[in-house]
PDB file of C-alpha atoms and ligand atoms in Angstrom:
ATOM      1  CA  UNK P   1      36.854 -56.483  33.288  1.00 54.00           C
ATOM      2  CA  UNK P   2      37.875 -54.526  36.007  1.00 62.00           C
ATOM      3  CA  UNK P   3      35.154 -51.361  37.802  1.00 82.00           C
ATOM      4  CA  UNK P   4      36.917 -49.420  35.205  1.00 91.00           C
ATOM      5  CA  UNK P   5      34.628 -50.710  32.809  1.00 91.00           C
ATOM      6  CA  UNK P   6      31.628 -48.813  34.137  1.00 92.00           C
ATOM      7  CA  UNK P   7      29.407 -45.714  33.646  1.00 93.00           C
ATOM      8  CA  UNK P   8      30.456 -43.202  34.660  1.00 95.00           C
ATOM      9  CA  UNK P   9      34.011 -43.441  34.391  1.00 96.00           C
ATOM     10  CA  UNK P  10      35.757 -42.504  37.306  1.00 96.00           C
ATOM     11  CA  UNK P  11      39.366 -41.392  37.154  1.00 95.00           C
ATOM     12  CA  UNK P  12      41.165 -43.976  39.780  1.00 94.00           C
ATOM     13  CA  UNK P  13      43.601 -43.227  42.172  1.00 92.00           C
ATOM     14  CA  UNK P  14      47.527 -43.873  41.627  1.00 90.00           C
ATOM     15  CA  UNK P  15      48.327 -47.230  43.561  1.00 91.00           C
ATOM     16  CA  UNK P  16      51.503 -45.210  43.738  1.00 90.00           C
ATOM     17  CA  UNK P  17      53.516 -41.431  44.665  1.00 87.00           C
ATOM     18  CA  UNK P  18      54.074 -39.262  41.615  1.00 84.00           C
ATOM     19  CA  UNK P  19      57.897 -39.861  42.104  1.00 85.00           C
ATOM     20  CA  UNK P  20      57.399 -43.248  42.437  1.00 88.00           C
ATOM     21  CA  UNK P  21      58.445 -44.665  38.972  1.00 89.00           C
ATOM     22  CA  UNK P  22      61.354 -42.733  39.020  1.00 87.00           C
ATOM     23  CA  UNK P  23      63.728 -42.725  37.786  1.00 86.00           C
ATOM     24  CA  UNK P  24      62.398 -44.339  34.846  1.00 87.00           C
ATOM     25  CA  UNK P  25      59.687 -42.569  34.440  1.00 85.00           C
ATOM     26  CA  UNK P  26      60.629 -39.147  36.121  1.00 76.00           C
ATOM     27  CA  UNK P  27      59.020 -36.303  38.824  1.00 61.00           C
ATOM     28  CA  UNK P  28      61.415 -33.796  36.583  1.00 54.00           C
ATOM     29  CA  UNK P  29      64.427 -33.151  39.011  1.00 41.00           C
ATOM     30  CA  UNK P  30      65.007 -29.935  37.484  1.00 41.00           C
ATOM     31  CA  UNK P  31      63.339 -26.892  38.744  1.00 38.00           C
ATOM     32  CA  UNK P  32      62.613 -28.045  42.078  1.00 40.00           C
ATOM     33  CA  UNK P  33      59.917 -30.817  40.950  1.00 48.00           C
ATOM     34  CA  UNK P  34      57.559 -27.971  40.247  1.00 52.00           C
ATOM     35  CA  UNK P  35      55.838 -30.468  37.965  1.00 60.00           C
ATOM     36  CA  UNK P  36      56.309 -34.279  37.067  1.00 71.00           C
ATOM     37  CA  UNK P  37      55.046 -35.828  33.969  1.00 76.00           C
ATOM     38  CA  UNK P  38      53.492 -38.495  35.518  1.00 84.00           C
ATOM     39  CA  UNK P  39      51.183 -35.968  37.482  1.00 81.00           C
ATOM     40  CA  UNK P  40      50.388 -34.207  34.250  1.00 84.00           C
ATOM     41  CA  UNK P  41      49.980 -37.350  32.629  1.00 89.00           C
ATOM     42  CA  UNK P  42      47.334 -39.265  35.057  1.00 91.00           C
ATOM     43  CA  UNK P  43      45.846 -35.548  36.367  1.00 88.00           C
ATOM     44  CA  UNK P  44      45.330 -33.938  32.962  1.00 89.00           C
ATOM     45  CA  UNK P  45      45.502 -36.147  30.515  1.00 92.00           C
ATOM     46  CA  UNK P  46      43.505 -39.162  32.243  1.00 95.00           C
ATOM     47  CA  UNK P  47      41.564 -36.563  33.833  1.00 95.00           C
ATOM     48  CA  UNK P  48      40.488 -35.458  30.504  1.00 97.00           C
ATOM     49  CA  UNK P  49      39.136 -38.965  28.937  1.00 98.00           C
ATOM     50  CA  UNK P  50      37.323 -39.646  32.045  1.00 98.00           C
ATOM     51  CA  UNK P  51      35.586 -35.544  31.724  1.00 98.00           C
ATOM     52  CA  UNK P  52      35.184 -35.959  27.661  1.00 98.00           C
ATOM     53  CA  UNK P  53      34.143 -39.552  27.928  1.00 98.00           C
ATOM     54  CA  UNK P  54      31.037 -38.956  30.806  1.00 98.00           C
ATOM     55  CA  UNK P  55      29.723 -35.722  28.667  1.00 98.00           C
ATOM     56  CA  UNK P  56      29.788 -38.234  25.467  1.00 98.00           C
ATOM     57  CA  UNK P  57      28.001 -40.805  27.096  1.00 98.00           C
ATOM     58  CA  UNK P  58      25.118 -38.336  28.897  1.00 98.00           C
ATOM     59  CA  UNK P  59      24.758 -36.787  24.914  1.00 98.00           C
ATOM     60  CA  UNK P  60      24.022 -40.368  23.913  1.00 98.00           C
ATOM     61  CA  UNK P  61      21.866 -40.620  26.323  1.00 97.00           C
ATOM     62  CA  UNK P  62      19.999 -37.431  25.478  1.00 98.00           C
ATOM     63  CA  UNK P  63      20.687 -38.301  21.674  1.00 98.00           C
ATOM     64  CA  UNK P  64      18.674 -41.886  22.503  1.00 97.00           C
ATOM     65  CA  UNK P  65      15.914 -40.417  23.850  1.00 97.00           C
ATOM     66  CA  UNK P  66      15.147 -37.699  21.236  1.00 98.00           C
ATOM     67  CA  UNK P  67      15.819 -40.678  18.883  1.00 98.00           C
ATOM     68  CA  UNK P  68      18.277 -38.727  17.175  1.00 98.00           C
ATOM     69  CA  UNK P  69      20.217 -41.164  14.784  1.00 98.00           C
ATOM     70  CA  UNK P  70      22.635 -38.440  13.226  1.00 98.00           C
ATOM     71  CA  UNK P  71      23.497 -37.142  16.869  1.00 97.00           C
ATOM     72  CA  UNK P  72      24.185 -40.953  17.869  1.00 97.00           C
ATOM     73  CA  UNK P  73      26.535 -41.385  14.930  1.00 98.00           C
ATOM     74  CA  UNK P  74      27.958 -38.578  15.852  1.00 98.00           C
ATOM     75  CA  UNK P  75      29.154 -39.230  19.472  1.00 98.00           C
ATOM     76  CA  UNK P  76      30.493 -42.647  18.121  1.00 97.00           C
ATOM     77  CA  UNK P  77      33.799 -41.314  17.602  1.00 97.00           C
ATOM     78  CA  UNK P  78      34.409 -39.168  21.005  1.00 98.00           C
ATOM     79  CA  UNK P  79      33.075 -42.328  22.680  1.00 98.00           C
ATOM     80  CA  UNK P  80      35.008 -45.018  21.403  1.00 98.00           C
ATOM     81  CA  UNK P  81      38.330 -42.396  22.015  1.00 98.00           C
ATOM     82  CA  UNK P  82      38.076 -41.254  25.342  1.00 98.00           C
ATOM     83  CA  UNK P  83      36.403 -44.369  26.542  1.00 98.00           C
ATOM     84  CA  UNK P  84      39.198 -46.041  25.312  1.00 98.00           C
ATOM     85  CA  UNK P  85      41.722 -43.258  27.090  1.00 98.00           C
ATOM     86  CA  UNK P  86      39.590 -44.488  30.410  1.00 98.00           C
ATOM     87  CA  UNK P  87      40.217 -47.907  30.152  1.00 98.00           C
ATOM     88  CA  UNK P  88      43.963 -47.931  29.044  1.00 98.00           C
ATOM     89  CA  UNK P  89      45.454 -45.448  31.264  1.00 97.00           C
ATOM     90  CA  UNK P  90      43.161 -47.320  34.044  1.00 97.00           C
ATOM     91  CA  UNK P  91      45.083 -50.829  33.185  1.00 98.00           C
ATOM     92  CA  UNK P  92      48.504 -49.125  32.549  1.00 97.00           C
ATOM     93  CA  UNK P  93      48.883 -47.682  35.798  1.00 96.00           C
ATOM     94  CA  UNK P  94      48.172 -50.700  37.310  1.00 97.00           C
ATOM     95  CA  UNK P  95      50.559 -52.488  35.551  1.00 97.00           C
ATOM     96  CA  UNK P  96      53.548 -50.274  36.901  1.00 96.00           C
ATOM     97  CA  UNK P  97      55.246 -50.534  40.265  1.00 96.00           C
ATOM     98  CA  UNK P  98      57.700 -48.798  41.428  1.00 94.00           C
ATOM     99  CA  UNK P  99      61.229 -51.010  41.028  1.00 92.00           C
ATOM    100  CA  UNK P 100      61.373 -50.310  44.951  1.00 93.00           C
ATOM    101  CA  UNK P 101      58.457 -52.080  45.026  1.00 94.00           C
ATOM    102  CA  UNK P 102      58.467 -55.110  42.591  1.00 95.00           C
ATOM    103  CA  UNK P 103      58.433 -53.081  39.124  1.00 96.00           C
ATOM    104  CA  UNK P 104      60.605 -55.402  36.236  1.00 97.00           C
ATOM    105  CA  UNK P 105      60.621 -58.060  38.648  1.00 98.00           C
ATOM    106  CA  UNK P 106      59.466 -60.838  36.238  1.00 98.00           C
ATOM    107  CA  UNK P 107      58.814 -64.326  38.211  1.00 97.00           C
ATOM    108  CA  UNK P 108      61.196 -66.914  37.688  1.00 95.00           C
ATOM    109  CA  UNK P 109      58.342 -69.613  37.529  1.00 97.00           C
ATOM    110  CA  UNK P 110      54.284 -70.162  37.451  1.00 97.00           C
ATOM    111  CA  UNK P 111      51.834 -69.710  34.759  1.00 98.00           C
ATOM    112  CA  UNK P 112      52.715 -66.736  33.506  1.00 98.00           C
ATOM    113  CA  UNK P 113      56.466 -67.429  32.955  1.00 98.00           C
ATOM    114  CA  UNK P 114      55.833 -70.627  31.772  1.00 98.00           C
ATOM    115  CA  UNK P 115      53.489 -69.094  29.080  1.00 98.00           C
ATOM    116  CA  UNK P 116      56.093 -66.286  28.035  1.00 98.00           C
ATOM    117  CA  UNK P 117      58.444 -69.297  27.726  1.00 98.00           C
ATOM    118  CA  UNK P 118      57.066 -70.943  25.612  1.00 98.00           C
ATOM    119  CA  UNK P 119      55.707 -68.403  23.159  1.00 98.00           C
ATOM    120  CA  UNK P 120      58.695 -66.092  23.721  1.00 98.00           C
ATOM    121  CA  UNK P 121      61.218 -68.364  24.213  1.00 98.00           C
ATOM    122  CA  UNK P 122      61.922 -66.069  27.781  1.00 98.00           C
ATOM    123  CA  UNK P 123      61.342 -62.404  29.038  1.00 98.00           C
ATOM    124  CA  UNK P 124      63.878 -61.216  26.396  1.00 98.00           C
ATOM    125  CA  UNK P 125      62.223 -62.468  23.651  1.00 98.00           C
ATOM    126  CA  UNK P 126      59.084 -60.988  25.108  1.00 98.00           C
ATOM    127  CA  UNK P 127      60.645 -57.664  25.559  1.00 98.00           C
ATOM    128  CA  UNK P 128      61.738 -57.755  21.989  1.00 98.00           C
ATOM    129  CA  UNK P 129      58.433 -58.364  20.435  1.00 98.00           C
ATOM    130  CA  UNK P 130      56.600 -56.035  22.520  1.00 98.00           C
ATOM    131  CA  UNK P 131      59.307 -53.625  21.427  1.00 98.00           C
ATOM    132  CA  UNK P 132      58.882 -54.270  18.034  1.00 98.00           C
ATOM    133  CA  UNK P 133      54.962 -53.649  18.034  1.00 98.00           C
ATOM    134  CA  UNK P 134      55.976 -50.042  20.157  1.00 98.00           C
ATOM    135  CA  UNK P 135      58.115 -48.761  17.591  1.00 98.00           C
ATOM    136  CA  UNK P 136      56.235 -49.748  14.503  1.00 98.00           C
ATOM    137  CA  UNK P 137      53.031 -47.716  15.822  1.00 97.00           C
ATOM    138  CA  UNK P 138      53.078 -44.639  13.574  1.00 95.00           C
ATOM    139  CA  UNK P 139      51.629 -41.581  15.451  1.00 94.00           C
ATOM    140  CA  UNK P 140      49.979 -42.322  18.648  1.00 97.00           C
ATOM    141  CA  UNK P 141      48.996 -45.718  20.182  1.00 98.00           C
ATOM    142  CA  UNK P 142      49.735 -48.738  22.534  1.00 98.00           C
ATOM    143  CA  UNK P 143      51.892 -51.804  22.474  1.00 98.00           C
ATOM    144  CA  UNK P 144      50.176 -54.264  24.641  1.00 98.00           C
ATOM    145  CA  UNK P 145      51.244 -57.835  25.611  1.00 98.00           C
ATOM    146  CA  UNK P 146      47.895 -59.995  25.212  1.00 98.00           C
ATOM    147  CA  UNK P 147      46.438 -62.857  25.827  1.00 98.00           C
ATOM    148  CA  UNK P 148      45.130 -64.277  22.600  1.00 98.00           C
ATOM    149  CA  UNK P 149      41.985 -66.149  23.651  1.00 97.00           C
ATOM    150  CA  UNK P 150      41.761 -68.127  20.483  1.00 97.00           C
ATOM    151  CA  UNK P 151      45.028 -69.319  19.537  1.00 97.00           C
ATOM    152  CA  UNK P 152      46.078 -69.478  23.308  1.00 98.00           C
ATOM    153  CA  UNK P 153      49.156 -67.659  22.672  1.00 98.00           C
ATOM    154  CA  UNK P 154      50.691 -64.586  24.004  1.00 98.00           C
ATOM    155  CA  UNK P 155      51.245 -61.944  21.060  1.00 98.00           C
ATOM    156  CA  UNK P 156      52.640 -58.369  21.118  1.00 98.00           C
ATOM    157  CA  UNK P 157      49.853 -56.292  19.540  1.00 98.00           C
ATOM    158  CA  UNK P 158      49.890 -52.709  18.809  1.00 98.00           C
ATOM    159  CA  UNK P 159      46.710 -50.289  18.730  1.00 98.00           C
ATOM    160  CA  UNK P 160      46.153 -47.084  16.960  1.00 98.00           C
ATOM    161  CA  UNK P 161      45.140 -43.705  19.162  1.00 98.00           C
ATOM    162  CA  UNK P 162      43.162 -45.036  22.135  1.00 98.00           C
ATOM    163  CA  UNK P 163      41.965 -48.033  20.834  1.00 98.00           C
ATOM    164  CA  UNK P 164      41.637 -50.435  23.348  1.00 97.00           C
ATOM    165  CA  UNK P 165      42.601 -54.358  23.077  1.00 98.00           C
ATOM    166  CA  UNK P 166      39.407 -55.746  22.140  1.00 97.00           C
ATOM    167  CA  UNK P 167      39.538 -59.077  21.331  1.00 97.00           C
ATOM    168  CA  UNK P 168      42.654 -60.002  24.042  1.00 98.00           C
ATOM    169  CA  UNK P 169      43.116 -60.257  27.196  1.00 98.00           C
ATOM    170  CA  UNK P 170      45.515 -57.029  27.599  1.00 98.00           C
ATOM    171  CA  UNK P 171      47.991 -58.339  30.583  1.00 98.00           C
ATOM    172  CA  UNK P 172      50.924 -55.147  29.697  1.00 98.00           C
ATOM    173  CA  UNK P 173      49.955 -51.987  27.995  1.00 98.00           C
ATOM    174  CA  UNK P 174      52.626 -49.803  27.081  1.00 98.00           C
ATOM    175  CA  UNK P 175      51.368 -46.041  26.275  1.00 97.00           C
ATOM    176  CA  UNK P 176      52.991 -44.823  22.975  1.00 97.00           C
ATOM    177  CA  UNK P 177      51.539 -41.684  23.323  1.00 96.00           C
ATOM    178  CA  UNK P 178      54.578 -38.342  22.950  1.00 93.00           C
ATOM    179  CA  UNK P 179      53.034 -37.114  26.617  1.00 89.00           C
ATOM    180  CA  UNK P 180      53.991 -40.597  28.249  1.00 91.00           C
ATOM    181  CA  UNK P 181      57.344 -40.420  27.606  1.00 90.00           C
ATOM    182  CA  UNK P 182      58.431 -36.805  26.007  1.00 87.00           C
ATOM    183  CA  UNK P 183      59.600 -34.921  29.053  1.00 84.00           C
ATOM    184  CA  UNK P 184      61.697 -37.676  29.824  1.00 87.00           C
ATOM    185  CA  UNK P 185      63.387 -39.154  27.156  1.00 91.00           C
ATOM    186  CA  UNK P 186      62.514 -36.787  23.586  1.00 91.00           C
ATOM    187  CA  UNK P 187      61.903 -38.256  21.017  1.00 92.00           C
ATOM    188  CA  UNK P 188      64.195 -41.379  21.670  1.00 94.00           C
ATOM    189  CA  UNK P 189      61.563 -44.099  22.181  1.00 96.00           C
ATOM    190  CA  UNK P 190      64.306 -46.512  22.236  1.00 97.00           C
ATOM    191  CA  UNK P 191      65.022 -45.349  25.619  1.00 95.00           C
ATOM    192  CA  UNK P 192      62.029 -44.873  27.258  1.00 95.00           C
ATOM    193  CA  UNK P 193      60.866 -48.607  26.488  1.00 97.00           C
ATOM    194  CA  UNK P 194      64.219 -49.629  27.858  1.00 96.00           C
ATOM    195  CA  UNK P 195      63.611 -47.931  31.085  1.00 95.00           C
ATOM    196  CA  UNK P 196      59.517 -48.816  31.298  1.00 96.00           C
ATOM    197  CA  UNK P 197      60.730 -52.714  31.570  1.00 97.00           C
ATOM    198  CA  UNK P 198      62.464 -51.779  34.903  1.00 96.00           C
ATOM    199  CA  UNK P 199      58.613 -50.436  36.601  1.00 96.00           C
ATOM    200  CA  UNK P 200      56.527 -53.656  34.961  1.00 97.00           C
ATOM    201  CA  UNK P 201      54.215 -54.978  37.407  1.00 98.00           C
ATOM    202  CA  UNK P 202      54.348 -58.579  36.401  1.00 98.00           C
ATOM    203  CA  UNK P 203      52.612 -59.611  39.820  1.00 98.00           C
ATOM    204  CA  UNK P 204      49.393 -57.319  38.153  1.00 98.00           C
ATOM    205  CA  UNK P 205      50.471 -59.277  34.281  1.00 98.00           C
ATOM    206  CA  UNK P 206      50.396 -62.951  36.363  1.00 98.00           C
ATOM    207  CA  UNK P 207      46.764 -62.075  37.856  1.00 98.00           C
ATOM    208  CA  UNK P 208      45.337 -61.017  34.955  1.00 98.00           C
ATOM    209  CA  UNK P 209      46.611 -63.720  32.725  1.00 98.00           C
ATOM    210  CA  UNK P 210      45.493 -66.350  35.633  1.00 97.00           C
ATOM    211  CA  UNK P 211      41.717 -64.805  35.198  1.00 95.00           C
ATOM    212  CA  UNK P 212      42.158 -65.466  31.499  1.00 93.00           C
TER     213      UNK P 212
HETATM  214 MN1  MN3 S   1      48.660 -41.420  27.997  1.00 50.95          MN
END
């Protein structure tokens, strides 16, 4: 996997402007811009895993070397949540694009297209699955498009919290999380999946699925 897979986590830079993604996923307009939920969203929230998931990691550490078992039990949880914060906000943001600049431009041929073809039947069928796993995710979570290793299929998979895809290869991860999409659109998921297909980065989806 990508340097985001290493201790300590490191909170990455946007390979993009706040206002970038708009206006699909927005800088607010009103009040002047004074804040945009993507900033909040990659700044504070991002920010946050990478913080939570360092201190968890140096307690293990500490834990391991008093030989602590409860204390290591313990950490399990804040571990396995904001590591897992880390590493999907880390491939989510990569997998946007501004539409300026590529977003929802699926390719009309190659690997990748071929693949969705055939297990999709086309980018619409696709769309619909990965839909499908987004809006049956009760509470929190992400819908991912994968790469299923074993059955060499893609599949539209869903994950609880901040679970990360373990077992795929995660080419699309969709955050299902209330912050990633509140300020914009409510409570209407409905629309904010309809307007996240228009900043895909299927140029980052076709180089991950060709290192699969
Ligand atoms: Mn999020």
């Amino acid at each position: 996997m990508a340097s985001f897979n290493k201790i300590p986590a490191v909170l990455p830079q946007l390979p993009y402007a706040y206002n970038a993604l708009e206006p699909h996923v927005s800088a607010t307009i009103m009040a002047r811009r004074r804040f945009s939920p993507l900033l909040l969203h990659h700044s504070k929230h991002h920010a946050t895993y990478v913080a939570n998931f360092n201190k968890a990691t140096e307690d293990l550490q500490a834990a391991t070397q008093a030989q602590d078992i409860r204390k290591q039990i313990a950490l399990q949880a804040a571990i396995k949540f904001n590591g897992g914060g880390h590493i999907n906000h880390s491939l989510f943001w990569e997998n946007l694009a501004p539409s300026s600049n590529g977003g929802g431009k699926f390719p009309s041929s190659g690997p990748l297209a071929d693949q969705v073809q055939k297990d999709f039947g086309g980018l619409d069928g696709l769309k619909k699955a990965v839909n499908a796993a987004a809006l049956g995710i009760q509470g929190s979570g992400w819908a991912w498009l994968g790469y299923n290793p074993t059955s060499k299929k893609l599949e539209a998979v869903a994950t609880a919290n901040q679970d990360p895809l373990l077992g795929y290869v995660p080419l699309v991860g969709i955050d299902m999380w209330e912050h990633a999409f509140y300020l914009d659109y409510k409570n209407v998921k409905q629309s904010y999946l309809d307007a996240i297909w228009n900043v895909i980065n299927w140029e980052t989806a076709a180089e991950r699925f060709s290192k699969a």
